[in-house]
Coordinates of C-alpha atoms in Angstrom, one line a residue:
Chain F
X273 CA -62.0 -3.7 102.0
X274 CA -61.8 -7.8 102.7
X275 CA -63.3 -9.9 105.5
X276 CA -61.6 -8.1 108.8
X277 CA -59.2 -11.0 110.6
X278 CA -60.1 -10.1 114.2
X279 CA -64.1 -10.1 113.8
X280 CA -66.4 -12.6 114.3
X281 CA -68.5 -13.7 111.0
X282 CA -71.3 -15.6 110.3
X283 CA -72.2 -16.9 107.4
X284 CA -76.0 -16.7 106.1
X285 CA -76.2 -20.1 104.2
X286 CA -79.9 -21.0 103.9
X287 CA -80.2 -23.9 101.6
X288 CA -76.4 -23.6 100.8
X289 CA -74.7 -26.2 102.5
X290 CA -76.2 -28.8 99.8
X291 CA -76.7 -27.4 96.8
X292 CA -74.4 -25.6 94.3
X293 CA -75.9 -22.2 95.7
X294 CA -73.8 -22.1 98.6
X295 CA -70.7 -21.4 96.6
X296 CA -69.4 -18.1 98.2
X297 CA -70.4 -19.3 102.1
X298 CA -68.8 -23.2 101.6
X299 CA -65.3 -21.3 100.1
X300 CA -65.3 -18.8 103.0
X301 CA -65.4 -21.8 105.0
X302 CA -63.1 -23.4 103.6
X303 CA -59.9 -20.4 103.0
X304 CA -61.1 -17.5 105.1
X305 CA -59.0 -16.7 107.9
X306 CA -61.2 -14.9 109.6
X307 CA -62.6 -16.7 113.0
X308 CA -66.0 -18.1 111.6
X309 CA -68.7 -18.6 114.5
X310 CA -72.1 -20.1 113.3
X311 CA -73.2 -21.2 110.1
X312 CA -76.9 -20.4 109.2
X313 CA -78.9 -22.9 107.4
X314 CA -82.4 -24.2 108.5
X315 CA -82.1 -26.8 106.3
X316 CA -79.2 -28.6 108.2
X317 CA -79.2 -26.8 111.5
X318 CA -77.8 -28.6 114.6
X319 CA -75.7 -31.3 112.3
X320 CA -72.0 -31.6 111.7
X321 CA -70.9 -29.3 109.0
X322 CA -67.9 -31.7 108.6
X323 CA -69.8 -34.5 108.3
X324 CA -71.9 -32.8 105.4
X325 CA -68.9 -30.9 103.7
X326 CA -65.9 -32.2 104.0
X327 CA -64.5 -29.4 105.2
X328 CA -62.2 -29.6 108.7
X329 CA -63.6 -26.6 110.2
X330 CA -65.8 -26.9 113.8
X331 CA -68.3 -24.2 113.1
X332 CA -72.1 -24.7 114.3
X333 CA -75.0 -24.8 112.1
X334 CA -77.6 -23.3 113.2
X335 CA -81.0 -22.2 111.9
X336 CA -81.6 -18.3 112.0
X337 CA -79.6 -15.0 112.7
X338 CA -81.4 -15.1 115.8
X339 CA -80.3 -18.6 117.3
X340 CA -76.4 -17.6 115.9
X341 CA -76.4 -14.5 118.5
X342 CA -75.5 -17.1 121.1
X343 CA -72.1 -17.0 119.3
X344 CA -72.0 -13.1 119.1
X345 CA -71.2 -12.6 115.3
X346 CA -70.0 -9.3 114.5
X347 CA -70.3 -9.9 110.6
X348 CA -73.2 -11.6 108.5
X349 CA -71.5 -12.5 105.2
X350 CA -74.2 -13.4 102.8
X351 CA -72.9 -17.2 101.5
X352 CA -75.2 -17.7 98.4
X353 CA -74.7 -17.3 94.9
X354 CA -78.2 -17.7 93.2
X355 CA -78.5 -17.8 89.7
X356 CA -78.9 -14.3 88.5
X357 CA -77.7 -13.3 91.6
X358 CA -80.6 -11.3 93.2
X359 CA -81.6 -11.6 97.4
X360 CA -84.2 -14.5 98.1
X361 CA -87.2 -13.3 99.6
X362 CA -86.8 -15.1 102.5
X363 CA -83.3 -13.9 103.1
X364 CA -84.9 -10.4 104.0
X365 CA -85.6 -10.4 107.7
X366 CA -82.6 -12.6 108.8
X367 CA -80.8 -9.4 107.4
X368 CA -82.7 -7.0 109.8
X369 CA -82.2 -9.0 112.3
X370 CA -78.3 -8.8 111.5
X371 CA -78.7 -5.0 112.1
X372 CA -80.4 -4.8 114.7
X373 CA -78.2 -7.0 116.5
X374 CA -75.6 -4.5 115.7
X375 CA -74.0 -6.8 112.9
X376 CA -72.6 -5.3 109.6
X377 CA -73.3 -7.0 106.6
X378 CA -71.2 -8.4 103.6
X379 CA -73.2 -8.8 100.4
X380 CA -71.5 -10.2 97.5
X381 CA -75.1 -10.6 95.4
X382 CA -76.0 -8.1 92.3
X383 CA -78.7 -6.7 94.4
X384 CA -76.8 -3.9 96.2
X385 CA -78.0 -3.6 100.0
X386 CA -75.6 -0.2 101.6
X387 CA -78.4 2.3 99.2
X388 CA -81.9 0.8 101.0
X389 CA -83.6 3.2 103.2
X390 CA -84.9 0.1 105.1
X391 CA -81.7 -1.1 105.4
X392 CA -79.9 1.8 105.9
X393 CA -82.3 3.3 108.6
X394 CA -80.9 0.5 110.6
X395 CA -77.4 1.0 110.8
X396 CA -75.5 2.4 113.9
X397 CA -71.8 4.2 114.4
X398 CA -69.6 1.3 113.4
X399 CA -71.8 -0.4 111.8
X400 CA -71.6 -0.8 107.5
X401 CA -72.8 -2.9 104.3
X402 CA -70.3 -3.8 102.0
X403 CA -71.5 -4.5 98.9
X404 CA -68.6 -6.4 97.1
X405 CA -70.2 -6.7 93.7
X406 CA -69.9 -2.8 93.1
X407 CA -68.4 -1.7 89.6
X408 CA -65.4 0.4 90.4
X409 CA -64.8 3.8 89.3
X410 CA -61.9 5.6 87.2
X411 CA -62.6 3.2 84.0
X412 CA -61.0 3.2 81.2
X413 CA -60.3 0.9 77.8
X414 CA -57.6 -1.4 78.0
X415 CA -54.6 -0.8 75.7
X416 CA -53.0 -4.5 76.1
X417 CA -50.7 -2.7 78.5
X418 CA -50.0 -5.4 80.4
X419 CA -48.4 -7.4 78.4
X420 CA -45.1 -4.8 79.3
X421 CA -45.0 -6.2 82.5
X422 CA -42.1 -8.2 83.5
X423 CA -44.0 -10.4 86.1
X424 CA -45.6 -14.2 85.2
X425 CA -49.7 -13.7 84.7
X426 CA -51.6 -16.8 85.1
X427 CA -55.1 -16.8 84.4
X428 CA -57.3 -19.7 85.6
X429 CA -60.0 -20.5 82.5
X430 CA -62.8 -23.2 82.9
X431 CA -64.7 -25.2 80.9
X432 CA -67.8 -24.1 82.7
X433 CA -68.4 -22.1 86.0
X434 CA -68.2 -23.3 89.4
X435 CA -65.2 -25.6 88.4
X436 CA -62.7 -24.3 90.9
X437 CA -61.1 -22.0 88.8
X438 CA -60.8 -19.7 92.4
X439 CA -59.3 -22.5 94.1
X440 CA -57.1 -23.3 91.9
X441 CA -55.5 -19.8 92.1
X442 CA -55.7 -19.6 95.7
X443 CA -53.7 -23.1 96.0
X444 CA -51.1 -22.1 93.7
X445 CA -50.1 -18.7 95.0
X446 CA -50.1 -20.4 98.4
X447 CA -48.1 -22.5 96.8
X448 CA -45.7 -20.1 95.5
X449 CA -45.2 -18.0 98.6
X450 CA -44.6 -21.2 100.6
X451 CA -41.6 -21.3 97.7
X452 CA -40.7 -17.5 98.7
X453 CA -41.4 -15.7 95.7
X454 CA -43.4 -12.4 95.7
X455 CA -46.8 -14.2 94.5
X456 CA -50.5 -12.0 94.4
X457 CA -53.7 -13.5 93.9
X458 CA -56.0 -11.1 92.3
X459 CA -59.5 -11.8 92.5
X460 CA -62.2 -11.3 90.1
X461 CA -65.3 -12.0 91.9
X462 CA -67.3 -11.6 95.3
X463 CA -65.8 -15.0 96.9
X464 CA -62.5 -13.7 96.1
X465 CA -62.8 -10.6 97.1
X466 CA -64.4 -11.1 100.3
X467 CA -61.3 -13.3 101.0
X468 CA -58.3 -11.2 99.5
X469 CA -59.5 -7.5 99.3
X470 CA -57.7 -7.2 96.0
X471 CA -59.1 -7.4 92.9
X472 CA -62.0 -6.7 90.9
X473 CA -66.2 -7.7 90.9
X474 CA -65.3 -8.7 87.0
X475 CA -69.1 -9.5 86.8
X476 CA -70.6 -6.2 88.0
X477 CA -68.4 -4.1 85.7
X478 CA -69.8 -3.2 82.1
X479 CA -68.8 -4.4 78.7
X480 CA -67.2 -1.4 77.4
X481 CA -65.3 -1.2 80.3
X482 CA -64.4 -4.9 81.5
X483 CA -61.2 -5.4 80.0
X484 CA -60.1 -2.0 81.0
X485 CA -60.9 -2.6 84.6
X486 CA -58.8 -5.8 84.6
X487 CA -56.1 -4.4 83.0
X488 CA -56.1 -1.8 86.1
X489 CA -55.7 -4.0 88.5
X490 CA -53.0 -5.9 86.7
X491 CA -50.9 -2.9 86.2
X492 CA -51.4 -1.9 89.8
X493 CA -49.8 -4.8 90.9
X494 CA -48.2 -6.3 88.2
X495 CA -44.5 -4.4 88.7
X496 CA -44.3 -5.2 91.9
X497 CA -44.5 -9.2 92.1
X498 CA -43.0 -12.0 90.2
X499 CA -46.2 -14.0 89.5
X500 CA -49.8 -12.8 89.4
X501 CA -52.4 -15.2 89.7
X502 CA -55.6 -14.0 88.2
X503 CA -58.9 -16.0 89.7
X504 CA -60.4 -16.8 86.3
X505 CA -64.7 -16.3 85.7
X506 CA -66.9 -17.7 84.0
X507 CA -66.5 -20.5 81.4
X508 CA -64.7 -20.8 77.8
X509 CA -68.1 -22.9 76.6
X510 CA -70.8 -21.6 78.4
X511 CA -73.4 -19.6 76.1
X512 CA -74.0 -17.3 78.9
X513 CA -70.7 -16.5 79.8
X514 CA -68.6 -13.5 78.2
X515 CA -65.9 -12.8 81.4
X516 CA -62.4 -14.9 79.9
X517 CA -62.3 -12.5 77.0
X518 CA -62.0 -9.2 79.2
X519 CA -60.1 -11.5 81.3
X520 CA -57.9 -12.6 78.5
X521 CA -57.1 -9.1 77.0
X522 CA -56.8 -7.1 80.5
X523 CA -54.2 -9.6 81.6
X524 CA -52.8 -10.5 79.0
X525 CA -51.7 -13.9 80.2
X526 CA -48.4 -15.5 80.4
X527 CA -50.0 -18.7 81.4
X528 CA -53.4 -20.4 81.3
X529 CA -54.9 -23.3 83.5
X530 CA -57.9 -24.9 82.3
X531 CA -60.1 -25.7 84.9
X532 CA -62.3 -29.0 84.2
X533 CA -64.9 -31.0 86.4
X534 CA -63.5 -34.4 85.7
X535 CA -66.2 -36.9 83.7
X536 CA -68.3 -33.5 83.0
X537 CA -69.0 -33.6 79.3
X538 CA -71.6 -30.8 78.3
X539 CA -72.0 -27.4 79.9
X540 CA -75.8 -27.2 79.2
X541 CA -78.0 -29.5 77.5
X542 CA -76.8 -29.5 73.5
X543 CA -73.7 -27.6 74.5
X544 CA -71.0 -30.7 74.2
X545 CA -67.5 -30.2 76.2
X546 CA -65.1 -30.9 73.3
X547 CA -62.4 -34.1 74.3
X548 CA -59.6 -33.6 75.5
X549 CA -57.3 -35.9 73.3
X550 CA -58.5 -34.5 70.2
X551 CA -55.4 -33.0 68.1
X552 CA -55.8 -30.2 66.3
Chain Q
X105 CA -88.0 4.9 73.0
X106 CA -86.8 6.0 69.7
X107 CA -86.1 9.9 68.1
X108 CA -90.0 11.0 67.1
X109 CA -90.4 11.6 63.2
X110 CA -92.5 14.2 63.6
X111 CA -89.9 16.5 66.1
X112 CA -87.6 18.3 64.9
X113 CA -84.2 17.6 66.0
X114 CA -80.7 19.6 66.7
X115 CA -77.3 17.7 66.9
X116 CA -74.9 19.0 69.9
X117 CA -71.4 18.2 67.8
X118 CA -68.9 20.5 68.5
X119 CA -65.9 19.2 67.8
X120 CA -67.5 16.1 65.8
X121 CA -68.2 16.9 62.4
X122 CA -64.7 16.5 61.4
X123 CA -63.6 13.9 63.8
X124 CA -63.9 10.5 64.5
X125 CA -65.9 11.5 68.0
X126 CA -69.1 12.9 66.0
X127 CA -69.9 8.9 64.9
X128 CA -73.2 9.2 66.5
X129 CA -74.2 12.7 65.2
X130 CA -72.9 12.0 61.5
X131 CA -74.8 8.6 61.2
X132 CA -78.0 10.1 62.7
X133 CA -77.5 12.8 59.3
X134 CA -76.7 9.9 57.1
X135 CA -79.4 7.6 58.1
X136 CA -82.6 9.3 60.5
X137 CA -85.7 9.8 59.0
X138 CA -86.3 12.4 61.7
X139 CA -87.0 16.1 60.3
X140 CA -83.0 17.4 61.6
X141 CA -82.6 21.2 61.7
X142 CA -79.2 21.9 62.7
X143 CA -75.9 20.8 63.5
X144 CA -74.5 22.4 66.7
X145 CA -70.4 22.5 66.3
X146 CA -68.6 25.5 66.8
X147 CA -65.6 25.2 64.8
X148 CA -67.7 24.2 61.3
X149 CA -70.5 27.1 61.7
X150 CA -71.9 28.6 58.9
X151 CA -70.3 25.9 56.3
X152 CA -71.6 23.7 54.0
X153 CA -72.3 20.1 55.9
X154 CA -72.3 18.4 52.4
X155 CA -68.9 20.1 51.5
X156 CA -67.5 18.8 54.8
X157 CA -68.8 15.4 55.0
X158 CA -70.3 14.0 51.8
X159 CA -73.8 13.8 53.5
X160 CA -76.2 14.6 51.0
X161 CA -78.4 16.9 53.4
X162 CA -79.2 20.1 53.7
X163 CA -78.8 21.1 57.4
X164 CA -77.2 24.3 58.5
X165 CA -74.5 24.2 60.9
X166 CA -74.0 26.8 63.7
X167 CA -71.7 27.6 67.0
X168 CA -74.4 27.2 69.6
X169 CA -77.9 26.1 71.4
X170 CA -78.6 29.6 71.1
X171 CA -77.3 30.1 67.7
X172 CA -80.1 26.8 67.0
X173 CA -83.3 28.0 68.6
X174 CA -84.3 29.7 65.4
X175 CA -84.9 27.1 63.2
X176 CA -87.2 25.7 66.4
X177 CA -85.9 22.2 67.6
X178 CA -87.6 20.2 70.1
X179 CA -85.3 17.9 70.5
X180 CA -81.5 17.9 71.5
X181 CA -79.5 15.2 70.5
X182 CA -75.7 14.3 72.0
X183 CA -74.1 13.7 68.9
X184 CA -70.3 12.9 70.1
X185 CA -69.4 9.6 71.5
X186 CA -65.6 10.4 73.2
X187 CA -63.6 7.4 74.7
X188 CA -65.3 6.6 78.0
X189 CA -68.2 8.1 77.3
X190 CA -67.9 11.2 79.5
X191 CA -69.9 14.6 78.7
X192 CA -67.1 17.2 78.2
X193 CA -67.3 20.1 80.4
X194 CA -67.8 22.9 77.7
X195 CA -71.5 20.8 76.8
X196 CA -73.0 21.7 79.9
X197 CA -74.3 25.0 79.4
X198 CA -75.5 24.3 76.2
X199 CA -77.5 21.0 77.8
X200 CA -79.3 24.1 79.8
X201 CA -79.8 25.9 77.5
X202 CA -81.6 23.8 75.4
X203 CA -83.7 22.8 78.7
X204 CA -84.7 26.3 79.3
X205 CA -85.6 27.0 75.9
X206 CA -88.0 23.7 75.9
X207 CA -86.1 21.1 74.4
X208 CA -86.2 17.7 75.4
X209 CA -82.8 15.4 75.7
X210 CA -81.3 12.5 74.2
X211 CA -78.0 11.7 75.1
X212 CA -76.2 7.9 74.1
X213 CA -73.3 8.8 76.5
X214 CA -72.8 6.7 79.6
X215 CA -72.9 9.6 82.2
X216 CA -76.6 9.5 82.6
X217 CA -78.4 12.8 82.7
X218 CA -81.9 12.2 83.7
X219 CA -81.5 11.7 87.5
X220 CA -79.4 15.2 87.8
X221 CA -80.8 17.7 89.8
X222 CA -79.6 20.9 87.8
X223 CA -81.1 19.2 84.8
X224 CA -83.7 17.5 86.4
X225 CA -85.5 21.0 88.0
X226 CA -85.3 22.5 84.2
X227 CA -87.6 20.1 83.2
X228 CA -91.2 21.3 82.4
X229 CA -94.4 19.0 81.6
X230 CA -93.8 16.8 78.1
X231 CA -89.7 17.4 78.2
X232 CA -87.8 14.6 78.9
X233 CA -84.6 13.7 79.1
X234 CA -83.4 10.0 77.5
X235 CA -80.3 8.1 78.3
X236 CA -80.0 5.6 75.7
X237 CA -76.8 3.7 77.0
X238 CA -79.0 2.2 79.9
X239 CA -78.9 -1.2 81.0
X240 CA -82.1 -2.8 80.9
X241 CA -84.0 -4.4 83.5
X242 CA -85.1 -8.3 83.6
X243 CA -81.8 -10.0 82.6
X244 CA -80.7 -13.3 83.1
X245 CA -78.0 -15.7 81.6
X246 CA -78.3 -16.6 78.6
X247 CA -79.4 -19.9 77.3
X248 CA -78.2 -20.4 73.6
X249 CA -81.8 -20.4 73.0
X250 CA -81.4 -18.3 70.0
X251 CA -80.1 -21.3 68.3
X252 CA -83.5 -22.8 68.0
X253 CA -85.0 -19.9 66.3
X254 CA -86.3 -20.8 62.2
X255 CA -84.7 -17.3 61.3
X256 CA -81.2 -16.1 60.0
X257 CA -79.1 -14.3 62.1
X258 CA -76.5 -11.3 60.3
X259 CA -74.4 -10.3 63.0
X260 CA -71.6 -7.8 61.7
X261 CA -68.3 -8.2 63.7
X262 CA -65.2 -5.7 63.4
X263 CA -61.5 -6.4 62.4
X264 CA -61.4 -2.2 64.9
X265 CA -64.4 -0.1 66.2
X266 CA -65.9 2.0 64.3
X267 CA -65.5 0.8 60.9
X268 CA -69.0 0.5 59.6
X269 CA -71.0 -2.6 61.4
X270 CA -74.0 -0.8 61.9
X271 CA -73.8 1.1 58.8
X272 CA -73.4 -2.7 57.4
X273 CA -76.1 -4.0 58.8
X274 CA -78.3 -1.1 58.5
X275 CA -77.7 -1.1 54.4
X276 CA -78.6 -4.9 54.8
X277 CA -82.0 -4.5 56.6
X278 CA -82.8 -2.1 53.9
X279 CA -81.9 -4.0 50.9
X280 CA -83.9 -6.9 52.7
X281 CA -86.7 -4.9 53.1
X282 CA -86.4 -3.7 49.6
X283 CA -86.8 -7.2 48.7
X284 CA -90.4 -7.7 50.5
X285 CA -88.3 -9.8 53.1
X286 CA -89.7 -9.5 57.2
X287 CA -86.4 -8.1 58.2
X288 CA -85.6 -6.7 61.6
X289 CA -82.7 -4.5 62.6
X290 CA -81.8 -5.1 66.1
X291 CA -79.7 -1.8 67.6
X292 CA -76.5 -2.9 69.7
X293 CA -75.3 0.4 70.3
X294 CA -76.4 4.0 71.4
X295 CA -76.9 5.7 67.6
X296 CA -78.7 2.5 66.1
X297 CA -81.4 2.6 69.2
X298 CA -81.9 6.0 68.6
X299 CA -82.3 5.4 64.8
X300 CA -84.4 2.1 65.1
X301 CA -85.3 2.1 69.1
X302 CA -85.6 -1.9 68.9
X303 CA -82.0 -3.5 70.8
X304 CA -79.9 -3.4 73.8
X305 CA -77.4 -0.5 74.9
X306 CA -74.2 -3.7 75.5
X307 CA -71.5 -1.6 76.4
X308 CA -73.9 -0.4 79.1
X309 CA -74.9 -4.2 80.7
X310 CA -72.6 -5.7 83.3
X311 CA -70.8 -8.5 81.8
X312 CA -72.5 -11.7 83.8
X313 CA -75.9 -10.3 81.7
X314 CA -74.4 -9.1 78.3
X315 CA -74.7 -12.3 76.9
X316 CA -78.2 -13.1 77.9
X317 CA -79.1 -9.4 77.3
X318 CA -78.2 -10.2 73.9
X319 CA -80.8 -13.1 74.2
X320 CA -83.6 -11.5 75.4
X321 CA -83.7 -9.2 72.4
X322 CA -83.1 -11.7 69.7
X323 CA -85.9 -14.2 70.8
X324 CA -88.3 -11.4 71.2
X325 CA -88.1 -10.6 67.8
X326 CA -86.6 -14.0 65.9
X327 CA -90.1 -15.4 65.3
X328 CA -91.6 -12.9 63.7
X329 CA -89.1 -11.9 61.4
X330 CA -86.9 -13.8 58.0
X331 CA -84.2 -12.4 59.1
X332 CA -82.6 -10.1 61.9
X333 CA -79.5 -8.0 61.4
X334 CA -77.7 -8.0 64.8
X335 CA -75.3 -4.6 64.6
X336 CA -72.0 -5.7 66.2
X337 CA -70.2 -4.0 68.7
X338 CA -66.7 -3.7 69.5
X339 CA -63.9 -5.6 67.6
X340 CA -62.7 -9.1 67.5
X341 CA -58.9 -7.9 68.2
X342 CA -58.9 -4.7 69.8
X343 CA -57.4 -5.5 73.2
X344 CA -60.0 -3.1 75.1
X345 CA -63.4 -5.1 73.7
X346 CA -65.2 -7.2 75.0
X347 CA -68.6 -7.0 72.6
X348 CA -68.6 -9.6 70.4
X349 CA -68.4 -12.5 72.5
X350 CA -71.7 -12.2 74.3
X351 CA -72.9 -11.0 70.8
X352 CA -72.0 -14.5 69.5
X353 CA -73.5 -16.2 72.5
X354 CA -76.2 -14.6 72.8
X355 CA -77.5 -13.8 69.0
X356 CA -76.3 -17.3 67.8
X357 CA -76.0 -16.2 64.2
X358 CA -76.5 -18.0 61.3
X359 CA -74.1 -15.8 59.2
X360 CA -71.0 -12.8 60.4
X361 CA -70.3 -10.2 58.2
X362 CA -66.5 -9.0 58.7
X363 CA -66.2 -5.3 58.5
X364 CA -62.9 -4.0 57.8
X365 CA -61.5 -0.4 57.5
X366 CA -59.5 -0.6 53.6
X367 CA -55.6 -0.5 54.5
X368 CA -55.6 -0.2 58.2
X369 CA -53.1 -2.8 59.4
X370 CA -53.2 -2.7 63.1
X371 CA -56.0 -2.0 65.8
X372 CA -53.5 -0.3 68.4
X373 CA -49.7 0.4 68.0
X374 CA -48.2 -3.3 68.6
X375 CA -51.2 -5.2 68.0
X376 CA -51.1 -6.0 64.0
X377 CA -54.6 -7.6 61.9
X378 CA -53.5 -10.3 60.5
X379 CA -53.6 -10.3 56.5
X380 CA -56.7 -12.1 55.2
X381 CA -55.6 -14.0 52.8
X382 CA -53.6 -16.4 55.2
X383 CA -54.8 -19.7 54.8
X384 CA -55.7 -21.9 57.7

C-alpha cells in the first residue's frame, strides 16, 4: 500500500508544523506526490505554511477536520511522530470526524487504529485505515544473504534520529534515476512508507526478527536494481536506539552515509557526539 | 509470573532431549527448583535422562501427555525453542490433552496460545495458560539512565547463540549469593523468566522499545541489589541478531562476560569469529 496519487489528502498536523513532532506530516509535504489539500493545525491555522516552513508548497492551514472539508479530502494522513509514538488524546475526535466524512485514514503511530470497534464501526464500502507501522508476517532470521547480491546497498546511518537520514536517501535515488540507472529506495519507517509503498516499519518489527525482516526486503529487490538505497533509523549514539544494527546485518551495506546535524554535539544530555577529525 | 515450586511440572520435548531445539526444556532440568515429573519426548521414552544428558536428575521420560498423566502434573511446560519460534504441528494435540486432563500452560514460544479459541474453551477455573515471550506493556525509549545506578552490571554477551549466557550468568548470581552478596538475576529470554520470573521476554519487544525495555527492568531492580546479572541475548556476530545492542544501551553494564562455544570457529558458513588472541 503507499499514499494513492489521484486522492486528495489531508494531513492531521496539530502542533506539528513547529515543533519536531510534525516530522512525518512536514516530509509528506515536502516529497509526496500525492495532491495535498489542507493542512490541519490549530496552532497556525489561516497563516502561510511557506512562510512558517520553508517548504514551496500552497496548501491551507486550517484548524480542524471539520473546517478542511471545504477542500474535500479523501485521505487524513496522521502527520505526527510523538515520542513513544502513541495517539494524543486530543487527536481522537478529529479522527471520527475523518470517518464520518467518508475519509480513510493513514496512521503511521504505534497505536494501531484498523482493530477499534469505535473506529471500525465507522467505516463505509471504500472506506479503510492503514496502519503503516504493522510488523509484517513470514519472518525469519537473517543469514547475511544479502551480501550475494550483485547490486550497490547504501544505508543512511545518523548520529542521532531525526537527522535526515530519509532525505538523504530520497535525494540520492532521485538523484540516481535522473542519471538512468535502475535505483530503489527502500524504506524503513512510516514517513517512508507512506511515500514509497516499499519497504519495511523497521520499528514495529521485533528483535529476534528485525534483521531478518530487512534482509527480506533487500533480497526482494536487491537482484533486480543496480543500487538500493536503504532509509537508515535510528541513531549510531543514541542510548535508546537499537535499529542500525538489524539495519546493518539485513543489508549488509556496500556503502554507508553518516547523517549529522551540523554544530550538534551530544545526542542527550552526557551522551557527547565524538569529533569528527579525530584519527583513529 | 514464574513456574510455582509447589506444582509439579511436565516437559513437552519431543524431539529436544538430544537436540539443540530442547535448550529450554534441558535448562529448566538443569536449573528449576520446581518439583519436574516427567520429560515428554517420544523418541527418548523409557531411557535414562542422566545417561542421555549428564543431568543429574531423576525424571522419567515418556512418548506422550497421556503416557505423563500418571505421575500427576499440573503444569505443562513447552520445552523446545525451534528457529522462529513456531509450535510444530505434531504438539497440538498433546497441548489438549494436557488441557483436558487439568493442566495449566506455559509456553516461551512466540506463537501465543492464550487468546486461541480451541485452547481457550478447554480452560476450566485455576488453569491458565502463560506466554512468556510477551512484550510488555509501559515502554518507552530508553534513557541511559542505568548508568547512574551505584550497582555492577554483568551482562553476558555471545561470540553464537546458545552457548551458555544464561547458564553464565545464572552460575554467577549463585556464586554471588553464596557469598552473602544482594545479587539479582534479571531473565532476558523465555527459559530464564520461567526459572527466575524477574526480566523482559527481548526477542519479543519491537525494536524502537528493546532498548528502553531493557531500562525499565534494570532500574527497577539496580537500587536494591550489589549487583545484577543481565543474561544476554543473541550474539555479537551472528548476522541474524539483533540482542545485544539494546542490551548494552539499555543495561549500561559495568562489566561483559564473553561466552564462547570451545573450538567453534564461525557463527554461520562464511561468517568466521575472529581468533582472540589478535591484538588491537
Amino acid at each position: 500500500m503507499r499514499l494513492a496519487l489521484n486522492q486528495k489528502v489531508a494531513i492531521l498536523l496539530h502542533g506539528g508544523i513547529q515543533s519536531r513532532l510534525g516530522k512525518t506530516g512536514l516530509s509528506l509535504l515536502r516529497y509526496s506526490e500525492a495532491p495535498l489539500v489542507a493542512v490541519i493545525d490549530i496552532e497556525c491555522a489561516g497563516k502561510n505554511l511557506t512562510e512558517l516552513t520553508g517548504i514551496q508548497r500552497d496548501v491551507p492551514i486550517v484548524a480542524s477536520v471539520a473546517d478542511a472539508l471545504q477542500f474535500q479530502p479523501q485521505v487524513l494522513v496522521i502527520g505526527i511522530a510523538p515520542k513513544g509514538g502513541m495517539i494524543p488524546d486530543d487527536y481522537w475526535h478529529e479522527l471520527k470526524d475523518a470517518l464520518k466524512a467518508g475519509m480513510s485514514i493513514v496512521n503511521g503511530l504505534h497505536t494501531p487504529l484498523a482493530n477499534i470497534p469505535e473506529l471500525k464501526t465507522l467505516l463505509k464500502p471504500g472506506q479503510v485505515i492503514w496502519d503503516v507501522r504493522k510488523e509484517p508476517s513470514n519472518l525469519g532470521i537473517a543469514q547475511a544473504l544479502a551480501r550475494t547480491l550483485p547490486c550497490r546497498r547504501v544505508l543512511t546511518v545518523g548520529t542521532d534520529m531525526s537527522v535526515g537520514k530519509m532525505s538523504t536517501s530520497l535525494e540520492l535515488h532521485w538523484a540516481c534515476r535522473l542519471r538512468g540507472w535502475r535505483s530503489k529506495f527502500l524504506a524503513t519507517g512510516q514517513t517512508g512508507l507512506m511515500l514509497e509503498g516499499d519497504g519495511v516499519p523497521l520499528d514495529a518489527v521485533r528483535v529476534d526478527y528485525a534483521a531478518g525482516a530487512v534482509e527480506g526486503v533487500v533480497m526482494r529487490y536487491g537482484k533486480n536494481y543496480d543500487i538500493l538505497h536503504i532509509e537508515g533509523q535510528g541513531s549510531l549514539l543514541h542510548p535508546g536506539s537499537t535499529a542500525t544494527l538489524p539495519l546493518i546485518r539485513g543489508s549488509q551495506p556496500t556503502q554507508m552515509i553518516l547523517v549529522h546535524r551540523a554544530g550538534q554535539t551530544e545526542v542527550i544530555e552526557g551522551v557527547p557526539i565524538p569529533p569528527f577529525n579525530r584519527s583513529h
